[in-house]
Amino acid sequence: MAAVTLLSTTGLCKNFDGLRAVHEVDFELPEGQVRALIGPNGAGKTTLVSLLCGRIAPSAGRVRFDGRDISDLPAHRRINLGIAYTFQITSVFADLPVAENVALAARRRLRGAAAVAEAVQAALQRVGLHEPPEQNAGDLSYGHQRLLEIAMGLAQAPRLLILDEPTQGLTDGEIDAFKALVRDLSATTTILLIEHNMSVVMEVADQVTVLNFGEILAEGTPDQIRADAAVQAAYLGTG
């Protein structure tokens, strides 16, 4: 039986003062899949993610989530539908404690202090963040702020989790733990992963989409993408 499409775009475009950042992107993400989005710097990956999340409006084209056209919905409405995302640059509340950062995210869907506290503890444990919950988020290392962001996303129990460069700043051991986390999450959550670390992409992704100059260059399994001559020339550096 064919997988249900959870997120899709049709003819999606974004121009900035004449610069074509994203052009005519038709994209489908089935429910339950781990999809990696890769490409050279400046390929338009973060712009595309911002269009999916509602942080910026498209110049043309449509975005659909679970069969619903969400092209005109602001970011907070998309979060309420079950889309959670982390940014390439951390967006934690530096002056608030670690636990309160996660609690703010959990309160989007939960009522009651006990339920929120339980969700906070579960999310922090799941990402392997063991710093004292009362410690200010701004005092964490950059890599651990990334883990805190993921915990904030998980506390929302999203149907779609979008992660922009989540392993940046992590140690090798933390990257291994992140790979295990993605494999664990994939049983219940659809994941879109923007990632430069190709070992992460090749190990955790079911399918890979390659973006270049704002357009989709190739799509396929990790092995297919690794063997694609156009991808090698444009991105992997082996062409």
Coordinates of C-alpha atoms in Angstrom, one line a residue:
M1 CA 0.0 0.0 0.0
A2 CA 1.3 3.4 -1.0
A3 CA 2.4 5.7 1.8
V4 CA 0.2 8.8 2.5
T5 CA 1.8 12.1 1.5
L6 CA 2.1 14.2 4.6
L7 CA 3.8 17.3 3.1
S8 CA 4.0 18.4 -0.5
T9 CA 4.8 21.5 -2.5
T10 CA 3.7 22.5 -6.1
G11 CA 5.6 25.0 -8.1
L12 CA 7.1 26.5 -5.0
C13 CA 9.2 29.7 -5.7
K14 CA 10.9 32.4 -3.6
N15 CA 12.7 35.4 -5.1
F16 CA 14.6 38.0 -3.1
D17 CA 15.1 41.3 -5.0
G18 CA 15.5 39.4 -8.3
L19 CA 17.6 36.6 -6.8
R20 CA 16.0 33.2 -7.5
A21 CA 16.4 31.3 -4.2
V22 CA 13.9 28.5 -4.7
H23 CA 12.4 27.8 -8.2
E24 CA 9.5 25.6 -9.2
V25 CA 10.0 23.0 -6.5
D26 CA 7.6 20.0 -6.6
F27 CA 8.3 18.0 -3.5
E28 CA 6.5 15.1 -1.7
L29 CA 7.3 13.7 1.8
P30 CA 5.4 10.5 2.7
E31 CA 4.3 10.0 6.3
G32 CA 6.7 8.0 8.3
Q33 CA 9.8 8.7 6.2
V34 CA 13.2 10.1 7.1
R35 CA 14.1 12.5 4.3
A36 CA 17.4 14.2 4.0
L37 CA 17.7 17.5 2.1
I38 CA 21.3 18.2 0.9
G39 CA 23.1 20.5 -1.4
P40 CA 25.9 23.0 -1.7
N41 CA 26.0 26.2 0.4
G42 CA 23.6 28.7 -1.2
A43 CA 21.5 25.9 -2.8
G44 CA 18.3 27.2 -1.2
K45 CA 17.9 24.6 1.5
T46 CA 17.2 26.9 4.4
T47 CA 14.9 29.1 2.2
L48 CA 12.9 26.0 1.3
V49 CA 12.6 25.0 4.9
S50 CA 11.5 28.5 5.8
L51 CA 8.8 28.3 3.2
L52 CA 7.6 24.9 4.6
C53 CA 7.6 26.3 8.1
G54 CA 5.8 29.5 7.3
R55 CA 8.6 31.8 8.4
I56 CA 8.6 33.4 4.9
A57 CA 5.8 33.6 2.2
P58 CA 6.3 32.1 -1.2
S59 CA 6.6 34.2 -4.3
A60 CA 4.6 31.5 -6.1
G61 CA 3.4 28.0 -5.6
R62 CA 1.6 26.1 -2.8
V63 CA 2.4 24.0 0.3
R64 CA 0.1 21.3 1.6
F65 CA 0.2 19.4 4.9
D66 CA -1.9 16.3 5.5
G67 CA -4.1 17.2 2.5
R68 CA -4.6 20.8 3.6
D69 CA -3.4 23.9 1.8
I70 CA -1.3 25.8 4.4
S71 CA 0.4 28.2 2.0
D72 CA -1.1 31.2 3.6
L73 CA -0.9 30.0 7.3
P74 CA 1.7 31.8 9.6
A75 CA 4.3 29.8 11.3
H76 CA 2.5 29.5 14.7
R77 CA -0.6 28.0 13.0
R78 CA 1.6 25.4 11.2
I79 CA 3.1 24.5 14.6
N80 CA -0.4 23.9 15.9
L81 CA -1.0 21.5 13.0
G82 CA 2.0 19.4 14.1
I83 CA 5.0 20.9 12.3
A84 CA 8.0 21.4 14.6
Y85 CA 11.3 22.8 13.4
T86 CA 14.8 23.7 14.6
F87 CA 16.8 26.5 13.0
Q88 CA 20.3 26.5 11.5
I89 CA 21.2 29.1 14.1
T90 CA 20.0 28.2 17.6
S91 CA 16.8 29.9 18.8
V92 CA 16.7 28.9 22.5
F93 CA 15.8 31.5 25.1
A94 CA 19.3 32.0 26.5
D95 CA 18.2 33.7 29.7
L96 CA 15.7 31.0 30.7
P97 CA 16.5 27.7 32.3
V98 CA 16.9 24.6 30.2
A99 CA 13.7 23.1 31.6
E100 CA 11.7 26.2 31.0
N101 CA 12.7 26.3 27.3
V102 CA 11.2 22.9 26.9
A103 CA 8.2 23.7 29.0
L104 CA 7.3 26.6 26.7
A105 CA 7.2 24.2 23.8
A106 CA 5.2 21.6 25.8
R107 CA 2.6 24.1 26.8
R108 CA 1.5 24.4 23.2
R109 CA -0.3 21.1 23.5
L110 CA -0.5 20.3 27.3
R111 CA -2.3 21.7 30.2
G112 CA -1.4 21.2 33.8
A113 CA 2.0 21.5 35.5
A114 CA 2.4 17.7 36.1
A115 CA 1.9 16.9 32.4
V116 CA 4.2 19.6 31.3
A117 CA 6.9 18.5 33.8
E118 CA 6.7 14.9 32.6
A119 CA 7.0 16.0 29.0
V120 CA 10.0 18.1 29.7
Q121 CA 11.8 15.3 31.5
A122 CA 11.0 12.8 28.8
A123 CA 12.2 15.2 26.0
L124 CA 15.5 16.0 27.8
Q125 CA 16.2 12.4 28.5
R126 CA 15.4 11.4 24.9
V127 CA 18.0 13.7 23.4
G128 CA 20.6 12.9 26.1
L129 CA 20.8 16.3 27.6
H130 CA 21.8 15.8 31.2
E131 CA 22.7 19.3 32.3
P132 CA 20.9 20.6 35.4
P133 CA 17.4 21.7 34.3
E134 CA 17.7 24.9 36.2
Q135 CA 20.8 25.9 34.3
N136 CA 20.3 28.8 31.9
A137 CA 20.2 27.7 28.2
G138 CA 22.7 30.4 27.3
D139 CA 25.3 28.7 29.4
L140 CA 25.2 25.4 27.4
S141 CA 27.7 24.7 24.7
Y142 CA 26.6 25.4 21.2
G143 CA 26.1 21.6 20.5
H144 CA 24.0 21.2 23.6
Q145 CA 21.9 24.2 22.6
R146 CA 21.2 22.2 19.4
L147 CA 20.1 19.2 21.5
L148 CA 17.9 21.5 23.6
E149 CA 16.2 22.8 20.4
I150 CA 15.5 19.2 19.4
A151 CA 14.0 18.5 22.9
M152 CA 11.8 21.6 22.4
G153 CA 10.6 20.2 19.1
L154 CA 9.9 16.7 20.6
A155 CA 7.9 18.2 23.5
Q156 CA 5.4 19.3 20.9
A157 CA 4.8 15.7 19.9
P158 CA 5.0 16.7 16.2
R159 CA 3.8 14.8 13.2
L160 CA 6.6 16.4 11.2
L161 CA 10.0 17.3 12.7
I162 CA 12.2 19.5 10.5
L163 CA 15.8 19.7 11.7
D164 CA 18.2 22.2 10.1
E165 CA 21.9 21.2 10.6
P166 CA 21.2 19.5 13.9
T167 CA 24.6 17.8 14.3
Q168 CA 26.6 21.1 13.9
G169 CA 28.7 21.5 17.1
L170 CA 28.1 18.0 18.4
T171 CA 31.0 15.6 19.3
D172 CA 31.4 12.3 17.5
G173 CA 29.7 10.5 20.4
E174 CA 26.8 12.9 20.4
I175 CA 26.4 12.5 16.7
D176 CA 26.2 8.7 17.2
A177 CA 23.5 9.3 19.8
F178 CA 21.7 11.6 17.4
K179 CA 21.6 8.9 14.7
A180 CA 20.1 6.5 17.2
L181 CA 17.6 9.1 18.2
V182 CA 16.5 9.7 14.6
R183 CA 16.1 5.9 14.1
D184 CA 14.0 5.8 17.3
L185 CA 11.8 8.8 16.3
S186 CA 11.2 7.5 12.8
A187 CA 8.7 4.9 14.2
T188 CA 6.3 7.7 15.2
T189 CA 7.4 10.9 13.5
T190 CA 8.1 12.0 9.9
I191 CA 11.5 13.7 9.7
L192 CA 13.0 16.2 7.3
L193 CA 16.7 16.6 7.9
I194 CA 18.9 19.3 6.4
E195 CA 22.4 18.1 7.0
H196 CA 26.0 18.5 5.7
N197 CA 27.4 15.5 7.6
M198 CA 27.1 12.9 4.8
S199 CA 27.7 10.0 7.2
V200 CA 24.6 11.0 9.1
V201 CA 22.6 11.4 5.8
M202 CA 23.7 8.1 4.4
E203 CA 23.0 6.2 7.7
V204 CA 19.6 7.6 8.8
A205 CA 17.8 8.8 5.6
D206 CA 15.3 6.6 3.8
Q207 CA 15.4 9.0 0.8
V208 CA 17.5 12.0 -0.1
T209 CA 16.6 15.1 -2.0
V210 CA 19.4 17.2 -3.6
L211 CA 18.9 20.9 -4.1
N212 CA 21.1 23.0 -6.4
F213 CA 20.6 26.6 -7.4
G214 CA 17.1 26.5 -5.9
E215 CA 15.9 23.5 -7.9
I216 CA 15.7 19.8 -7.2
L217 CA 18.7 18.1 -8.9
A218 CA 18.0 14.5 -7.8
E219 CA 16.0 12.3 -5.5
G220 CA 16.6 8.7 -4.5
T221 CA 17.9 6.4 -1.8
P222 CA 21.3 7.2 -0.2
D223 CA 23.0 4.6 -2.5
Q224 CA 21.4 6.1 -5.6
I225 CA 22.4 9.6 -4.6
R226 CA 25.9 8.6 -3.9
A227 CA 26.2 7.0 -7.4
D228 CA 24.5 9.9 -9.2
A229 CA 27.0 11.6 -11.5
A230 CA 25.2 15.0 -11.5
V231 CA 25.2 15.0 -7.7
Q232 CA 28.9 14.0 -7.5
A233 CA 29.7 16.9 -9.8
A234 CA 27.6 19.5 -8.0
Y235 CA 28.0 18.5 -4.4
L236 CA 29.8 15.4 -3.4
G237 CA 33.0 16.5 -5.1
T238 CA 33.8 13.2 -6.8
G239 CA 32.7 14.1 -10.3

